[in-house]
Amino acid sequence: MPNGNKNSFANGANEAAAYRSFVAVLLAVPVLLTASVGRSQEAGTPQRANQATVLAVNVAIGALTAGVGRVISRKPPKKAMLYGALGGAASYIGKRVIARSDPKTNLVGREFSAAGASVVANAGSGLGPLDAFVFPYGPLRLHWNRRTPHRISAKLDLATSLETVETLHKGGVRLDAKRTFSVGAPIFSVAMGQEGNVQLPDVGGSQIAGVILHRDQTPTIVEASETIDRTLGHELVHVAQYDFFFIVGAAPAEKAMLRRTTPTAWINRYIDLGLNVPVWSTLNRLIPYQHRPWEIEAATFSHIHEAPNR
Ligand SMILES: [Zn+2]
C-alpha cells in the first residue's frame, strides 16, 4: 500500500476514534443528569408538527451530528454536513414509510432509515458516505463495512434480545408473527382484559429497545383496524428512532469504550450492548411526555392513517 494511502487510512482511523470518544461523552451526559432530577409527569398528548418541520429537523440533526464529528477531528465540516443532511433526509423517508404500518413496506422503511443513519455516522467519523452500513433485523444487526477485510459481520442486538425475553415472560402476551417478520422487530400483542399484566404508557402500545407491545383489540370494534394500525405506525417510528440512535450514537460510543482491552474488544466484535437504551430511558425521565421530540415526530407520522390517501 502506498504511503499516502496508509497515512490517509491512519488519519481516518484517528478521526473515527475522536468521533467515537466524543459520542461516548455525549451519551454519558443525560445519564449523569438524571441523578438530580425526579421523574417527569407523564401527562398530555404531544402536538403534531407539520411534515416540513419534521423533515427539516431530521436534516438538521443529520448535518449537525456529522458536522460536529468533523469539527472535533479538526477537519472542515462542510462536506460531512451535506452528507449528514442527506442521511437525515433518508432517515425521514424511511420513518414515513414505516409509519404506514404496511407489512409489504415495513422492512424497506426500516432498512432505508437505518441506511440514512449509517450515512450520518459515516460522515461524522470521516468515512465515505457509503463506506459502512448497519442493517437491523430481529435480534441481529448486519454490519457491512467496505473498508475492512471481512466486509460483512453479524452482531447480537443484546438490548432487543433481553427485552424480547422479558416480554415473553409477561402474562397474556403473544407474538404477532406476521408483523414481526414484516419489520424484523419483535411485535407482541396483549389481549383485552390482560392489560393489567403489562404497561402500555404510550398511545395504546409501547416500544422498548426495539420491541413493540400493543393491544390486539380496541373497545370500538369498528375502529379497531385503523386504531391498531395507527398505534403500530407510531411504535414502528420509535423502532426506527431506536435504530438511528444506536447507529449514530451508541455504536461509535461502544466501539470507543470497548476497544481498549482484548476481552472487551471481543465483546464489541460480536455484541451490540445498546447504550442508547439507558440514555433514551433517562431522557424519557427528564422530558415530559408531550414535549419529547421523538413523540412529536411519531405522532406526526402516525396521523397519516387519518388522511384519505395515505
Ligand atoms: Zn410514542
GROMACS .gro file of C-alpha atoms and ligand atoms in nm:
model
  311
    1MET     CA    1   0.000   0.000   0.000
    2PRO     CA    2   0.149   0.341  -0.093
    3ASN     CA    3   0.245   0.566   0.198
    4GLY     CA    4  -0.011   0.827   0.106
    5ASN     CA    5  -0.292   0.576   0.134
    6LYS     CA    6  -0.152   0.438   0.458
    7ASN     CA    7  -0.136   0.786   0.611
    8SER     CA    8  -0.480   0.872   0.494
    9PHE     CA    9  -0.614   0.546   0.638
   10ALA     CA   10  -0.440   0.622   0.971
   11ASN     CA   11  -0.580   0.976   0.973
   12GLY     CA   12  -0.924   0.837   0.900
   13ALA     CA   13  -0.887   0.594   1.193
   14ASN     CA   14  -0.782   0.878   1.425
   15GLU     CA   15  -1.075   1.090   1.317
   16ALA     CA   16  -1.313   0.799   1.367
   17ALA     CA   17  -1.166   0.739   1.715
   18ALA     CA   18  -1.208   1.108   1.807
   19TYR     CA   19  -1.569   1.099   1.687
   20ARG     CA   20  -1.638   0.784   1.887
   21SER     CA   21  -1.490   0.933   2.204
   22PHE     CA   22  -1.697   1.247   2.157
   23VAL     CA   23  -2.016   1.043   2.119
   24ALA     CA   24  -1.927   0.837   2.427
   25VAL     CA   25  -1.905   1.155   2.636
   26LEU     CA   26  -2.226   1.291   2.482
   27LEU     CA   27  -2.417   0.973   2.568
   28ALA     CA   28  -2.297   0.987   2.928
   29VAL     CA   29  -2.434   1.337   2.992
   30PRO     CA   30  -2.806   1.255   3.026
   31VAL     CA   31  -2.731   0.958   3.250
   32LEU     CA   32  -2.531   1.181   3.485
   33LEU     CA   33  -2.802   1.450   3.478
   34THR     CA   34  -3.070   1.210   3.591
   35ALA     CA   35  -2.917   1.174   3.935
   36SER     CA   36  -3.053   1.514   4.036
   37VAL     CA   37  -3.384   1.516   3.850
   38GLY     CA   38  -3.704   1.347   3.960
   39ARG     CA   39  -3.943   1.151   3.741
   40SER     CA   40  -4.134   1.368   3.497
   41GLN     CA   41  -4.509   1.378   3.484
   42GLU     CA   42  -4.649   1.166   3.202
   43ALA     CA   43  -4.942   1.387   3.109
   44GLY     CA   44  -5.080   1.549   2.797
   45THR     CA   45  -5.054   1.447   2.435
   46PRO     CA   46  -4.774   1.551   2.202
   47GLN     CA   47  -4.888   1.808   1.946
   48ARG     CA   48  -4.841   1.711   1.585
   49ALA     CA   49  -4.592   1.911   1.380
   50ASN     CA   50  -4.614   1.953   1.005
   51GLN     CA   51  -4.417   1.725   0.776
   52ALA     CA   52  -4.189   2.005   0.651
   53THR     CA   53  -4.079   2.079   1.007
   54VAL     CA   54  -4.011   1.712   1.083
   55LEU     CA   55  -3.810   1.679   0.760
   56ALA     CA   56  -3.612   1.994   0.844
   57VAL     CA   57  -3.534   1.866   1.195
   58ASN     CA   58  -3.416   1.529   1.057
   59VAL     CA   59  -3.196   1.705   0.802
   60ALA     CA   60  -3.058   1.939   1.069
   61ILE     CA   61  -2.984   1.654   1.313
   62GLY     CA   62  -2.801   1.464   1.038
   63ALA     CA   63  -2.600   1.769   0.930
   64LEU     CA   64  -2.511   1.881   1.284
   65THR     CA   65  -2.415   1.533   1.406
   66ALA     CA   66  -2.186   1.480   1.108
   67GLY     CA   67  -2.050   1.836   1.125
   68VAL     CA   68  -1.965   1.817   1.496
   69GLY     CA   69  -1.787   1.487   1.436
   70ARG     CA   70  -1.563   1.655   1.179
   71VAL     CA   71  -1.505   1.969   1.386
   72ILE     CA   72  -1.373   1.769   1.682
   73SER     CA   73  -1.140   1.593   1.438
   74ARG     CA   74  -1.027   1.939   1.326
   75LYS     CA   75  -1.142   1.882   0.972
   76PRO     CA   76  -1.359   2.106   0.757
   77PRO     CA   77  -1.721   2.006   0.828
   78LYS     CA   78  -1.892   2.136   0.515
   79LYS     CA   79  -1.890   1.819   0.305
   80ALA     CA   80  -1.974   1.596   0.601
   81MET     CA   81  -2.267   1.823   0.688
   82LEU     CA   82  -2.401   1.786   0.335
   83TYR     CA   83  -2.381   1.405   0.353
   84GLY     CA   84  -2.523   1.416   0.707
   85ALA     CA   85  -2.816   1.622   0.582
   86LEU     CA   86  -2.880   1.367   0.305
   87GLY     CA   87  -2.861   1.083   0.560
   88GLY     CA   88  -3.108   1.268   0.783
   89ALA     CA   89  -3.346   1.311   0.488
   90ALA     CA   90  -3.318   0.939   0.405
   91SER     CA   91  -3.398   0.855   0.766
   92TYR     CA   92  -3.706   1.081   0.745
   93ILE     CA   93  -3.827   0.900   0.431
   94GLY     CA   94  -3.776   0.559   0.594
   95LYS     CA   95  -3.973   0.663   0.903
   96ARG     CA   96  -4.251   0.800   0.688
   97VAL     CA   97  -4.275   0.465   0.508
   98ILE     CA   98  -4.269   0.256   0.825
   99ALA     CA   99  -4.539   0.472   0.986
  100ARG     CA  100  -4.786   0.331   0.731
  101SER     CA  101  -4.762   0.002   0.922
  102ASP     CA  102  -4.799  -0.187   0.594
  103PRO     CA  103  -4.644  -0.538   0.610
  104LYS     CA  104  -4.537  -0.505   0.246
  105THR     CA  105  -4.323  -0.195   0.302
  106ASN     CA  106  -4.231  -0.202   0.673
  107LEU     CA  107  -3.891  -0.363   0.623
  108VAL     CA  108  -3.800  -0.132   0.334
  109GLY     CA  109  -3.886   0.166   0.554
  110ARG     CA  110  -3.685   0.038   0.848
  111GLU     CA  111  -3.372  -0.050   0.650
  112PHE     CA  112  -3.387   0.270   0.445
  113SER     CA  113  -3.400   0.470   0.766
  114ALA     CA  114  -3.108   0.267   0.907
  115ALA     CA  115  -2.912   0.331   0.585
  116GLY     CA  116  -2.972   0.705   0.632
  117ALA     CA  117  -2.843   0.679   0.989
  118SER     CA  118  -2.536   0.491   0.861
  119VAL     CA  119  -2.461   0.773   0.614
  120VAL     CA  120  -2.476   1.024   0.902
  121ALA     CA  121  -2.243   0.810   1.117
  122ASN     CA  122  -2.001   0.764   0.826
  123ALA     CA  123  -1.989   1.137   0.756
  124GLY     CA  124  -1.926   1.215   1.124
  125SER     CA  125  -1.642   0.966   1.156
  126GLY     CA  126  -1.458   1.066   0.838
  127LEU     CA  127  -1.560   0.766   0.629
  128GLY     CA  128  -1.702   0.793   0.279
  129PRO     CA  129  -2.081   0.828   0.285
  130LEU     CA  130  -2.140   0.474   0.156
  131ASP     CA  131  -1.843   0.301   0.327
  132ALA     CA  132  -2.032   0.126   0.608
  133PHE     CA  133  -2.391   0.029   0.681
  134VAL     CA  134  -2.579  -0.124   0.971
  135PHE     CA  135  -2.897  -0.317   0.889
  136PRO     CA  136  -3.102  -0.437   1.188
  137TYR     CA  137  -3.327  -0.742   1.173
  138GLY     CA  138  -3.467  -0.921   1.478
  139PRO     CA  139  -3.204  -0.992   1.743
  140LEU     CA  140  -2.919  -0.932   1.496
  141ARG     CA  141  -2.758  -0.640   1.320
  142LEU     CA  142  -2.577  -0.689   0.993
  143HIS     CA  143  -2.268  -0.468   0.984
  144TRP     CA  144  -2.139  -0.411   0.632
  145ASN     CA  145  -1.808  -0.225   0.612
  146ARG     CA  146  -1.649  -0.193   0.270
  147ARG     CA  147  -1.318  -0.077   0.418
  148THR     CA  148  -1.242  -0.385   0.630
  149PRO     CA  149  -1.116  -0.726   0.508
  150HIS     CA  150  -1.421  -0.908   0.646
  151ARG     CA  151  -1.682  -0.688   0.493
  152ILE     CA  152  -1.992  -0.838   0.650
  153SER     CA  153  -2.044  -0.939   1.011
  154ALA     CA  154  -2.347  -1.009   1.224
  155LYS     CA  155  -2.373  -0.886   1.582
  156LEU     CA  156  -2.622  -0.970   1.853
  157ASP     CA  157  -2.851  -0.683   1.948
  158LEU     CA  158  -2.832  -0.754   2.322
  159ALA     CA  159  -3.088  -0.489   2.425
  160THR     CA  160  -3.356  -0.620   2.186
  161SER     CA  161  -3.279  -0.980   2.282
  162LEU     CA  162  -3.312  -0.914   2.657
  163GLU     CA  163  -3.629  -0.708   2.613
  164THR     CA  164  -3.780  -0.986   2.397
  165VAL     CA  165  -3.712  -1.245   2.667
  166GLU     CA  166  -3.858  -1.018   2.935
  167THR     CA  167  -4.172  -0.950   2.730
  168LEU     CA  168  -4.220  -1.323   2.666
  169HIS     CA  169  -4.232  -1.375   3.041
  170LYS     CA  170  -4.522  -1.133   3.084
  171GLY     CA  171  -4.863  -1.293   3.112
  172GLY     CA  172  -5.122  -1.256   2.836
  173VAL     CA  173  -4.891  -1.157   2.553
  174ARG     CA  174  -4.848  -1.337   2.223
  175LEU     CA  175  -4.602  -1.290   1.939
  176ASP     CA  176  -4.757  -1.120   1.638
  177ALA     CA  177  -4.555  -1.335   1.397
  178LYS     CA  178  -4.671  -1.184   1.068
  179ARG     CA  179  -4.597  -0.828   1.172
  180THR     CA  180  -4.274  -0.932   1.346
  181PHE     CA  181  -4.132  -1.083   1.028
  182SER     CA  182  -4.258  -0.796   0.816
  183VAL     CA  183  -4.044  -0.543   1.001
  184GLY     CA  184  -3.776  -0.751   1.169
  185ALA     CA  185  -3.870  -0.615   1.513
  186PRO     CA  186  -4.037  -0.831   1.779
  187ILE     CA  187  -4.404  -0.728   1.797
  188PHE     CA  188  -4.624  -0.865   2.074
  189SER     CA  189  -4.993  -0.811   2.130
  190VAL     CA  190  -5.175  -0.822   2.459
  191ALA     CA  191  -5.535  -0.940   2.478
  192MET     CA  192  -5.813  -0.721   2.614
  193GLY     CA  193  -5.856  -0.790   2.983
  194GLN     CA  194  -5.494  -0.897   3.019
  195GLU     CA  195  -5.355  -0.546   3.016
  196GLY     CA  196  -5.316  -0.546   3.392
  197ASN     CA  197  -5.008  -0.761   3.339
  198VAL     CA  198  -4.829  -0.508   3.124
  199GLN     CA  199  -4.783  -0.133   3.095
  200LEU     CA  200  -4.883   0.043   2.776
  201PRO     CA  201  -4.790   0.401   2.861
  202ASP     CA  202  -4.776   0.523   2.501
  203VAL     CA  203  -5.069   0.552   2.260
  204GLY     CA  204  -5.208   0.208   2.339
  205GLY     CA  205  -4.870   0.049   2.288
  206SER     CA  206  -4.509   0.064   2.398
  207GLN     CA  207  -4.166   0.037   2.242
  208ILE     CA  208  -3.861  -0.051   2.444
  209ALA     CA  209  -3.527  -0.146   2.286
  210GLY     CA  210  -3.691  -0.210   1.950
  211VAL     CA  211  -3.959  -0.439   2.098
  212ILE     CA  212  -4.325  -0.341   2.049
  213LEU     CA  213  -4.620  -0.431   2.267
  214HIS     CA  214  -4.972  -0.331   2.163
  215ARG     CA  215  -5.338  -0.407   2.225
  216ASP     CA  216  -5.484  -0.654   1.979
  217GLN     CA  217  -5.837  -0.516   2.014
  218THR     CA  218  -5.992  -0.183   2.090
  219PRO     CA  219  -6.316  -0.113   2.275
  220THR     CA  220  -6.477   0.000   1.949
  221ILE     CA  221  -6.460  -0.290   1.704
  222VAL     CA  222  -6.546  -0.070   1.404
  223GLU     CA  223  -6.242   0.145   1.463
  224ALA     CA  224  -6.019  -0.142   1.562
  225SER     CA  225  -5.821  -0.185   1.243
  226GLU     CA  226  -5.743   0.182   1.193
  227THR     CA  227  -5.660   0.236   1.560
  228ILE     CA  228  -5.427  -0.063   1.574
  229ASP     CA  229  -5.257   0.047   1.252
  230ARG     CA  230  -5.209   0.397   1.389
  231THR     CA  231  -5.071   0.267   1.718
  232LEU     CA  232  -4.837   0.030   1.539
  233GLY     CA  233  -4.729   0.302   1.296
  234HIS     CA  234  -4.644   0.522   1.594
  235GLU     CA  235  -4.446   0.248   1.769
  236LEU     CA  236  -4.268   0.150   1.447
  237VAL     CA  237  -4.145   0.507   1.412
  238HIS     CA  238  -3.996   0.462   1.760
  239VAL     CA  239  -3.822   0.145   1.636
  240ALA     CA  240  -3.665   0.344   1.350
  241GLN     CA  241  -3.563   0.612   1.604
  242TYR     CA  242  -3.409   0.336   1.818
  243ASP     CA  243  -3.208   0.220   1.514
  244PHE     CA  244  -3.095   0.577   1.438
  245PHE     CA  245  -2.992   0.648   1.796
  246PHE     CA  246  -2.793   0.324   1.808
  247ILE     CA  247  -2.617   0.365   1.474
  248VAL     CA  248  -2.528   0.734   1.515
  249GLY     CA  249  -2.469   0.739   1.891
  250ALA     CA  250  -2.432   0.408   2.072
  251ALA     CA  251  -2.234   0.214   1.807
  252PRO     CA  252  -1.941   0.459   1.795
  253ALA     CA  253  -1.953   0.505   2.173
  254GLU     CA  254  -1.941   0.131   2.239
  255LYS     CA  255  -1.652   0.093   1.997
  256ALA     CA  256  -1.462   0.373   2.172
  257MET     CA  257  -1.514   0.227   2.517
  258LEU     CA  258  -1.469  -0.144   2.442
  259ARG     CA  259  -1.173  -0.144   2.206
  260ARG     CA  260  -0.924  -0.071   2.488
  261THR     CA  261  -0.878  -0.431   2.608
  262THR     CA  262  -0.878  -0.763   2.424
  263PRO     CA  263  -1.178  -0.920   2.605
  264THR     CA  264  -1.395  -0.609   2.566
  265ALA     CA  265  -1.289  -0.570   2.203
  266TRP     CA  266  -1.404  -0.930   2.150
  267ILE     CA  267  -1.742  -0.841   2.304
  268ASN     CA  268  -1.769  -0.543   2.069
  269ARG     CA  269  -1.695  -0.764   1.773
  270TYR     CA  270  -1.995  -0.989   1.835
  271ILE     CA  271  -2.237  -0.796   2.058
  272ASP     CA  272  -2.408  -0.457   2.037
  273LEU     CA  273  -2.480  -0.367   2.400
  274GLY     CA  274  -2.733  -0.093   2.323
  275LEU     CA  275  -2.610   0.201   2.533
  276ASN     CA  276  -2.877   0.409   2.362
  277VAL     CA  277  -3.143   0.228   2.567
  278PRO     CA  278  -3.046   0.361   2.914
  279VAL     CA  279  -2.975   0.703   2.764
  280TRP     CA  280  -3.316   0.714   2.594
  281SER     CA  281  -3.483   0.593   2.912
  282THR     CA  282  -3.308   0.871   3.103
  283LEU     CA  283  -3.423   1.132   2.852
  284ASN     CA  284  -3.777   0.998   2.893
  285ARG     CA  285  -3.748   1.065   3.264
  286LEU     CA  286  -3.610   1.415   3.210
  287ILE     CA  287  -3.856   1.536   2.947
  288PRO     CA  288  -4.236   1.534   2.994
  289TYR     CA  289  -4.416   1.302   2.752
  290GLN     CA  290  -4.585   1.571   2.545
  291HIS     CA  291  -4.261   1.767   2.497
  292ARG     CA  292  -4.041   1.480   2.379
  293PRO     CA  293  -3.926   1.546   2.020
  294TRP     CA  294  -3.942   1.173   1.936
  295GLU     CA  295  -4.307   1.157   2.049
  296ILE     CA  296  -4.395   1.465   1.845
  297GLU     CA  297  -4.230   1.302   1.543
  298ALA     CA  298  -4.408   0.969   1.597
  299ALA     CA  299  -4.743   1.146   1.647
  300THR     CA  300  -4.689   1.345   1.328
  301PHE     CA  301  -4.607   1.038   1.121
  302SER     CA  302  -4.874   0.807   1.265
  303HIS     CA  303  -5.153   1.052   1.181
  304ILE     CA  304  -5.106   0.976   0.814
  305HIS     CA  305  -5.358   0.700   0.893
  306GLU     CA  306  -5.625   0.966   0.921
  307ALA     CA  307  -5.560   1.106   0.573
  308PRO     CA  308  -5.789   0.980   0.294
  309ASN     CA  309  -5.496   0.882   0.070
  310ARG     CA  310  -5.220   0.760   0.291
  311ZN      ZN  311  -4.471   0.719   2.144
   0.00000   0.00000   0.00000
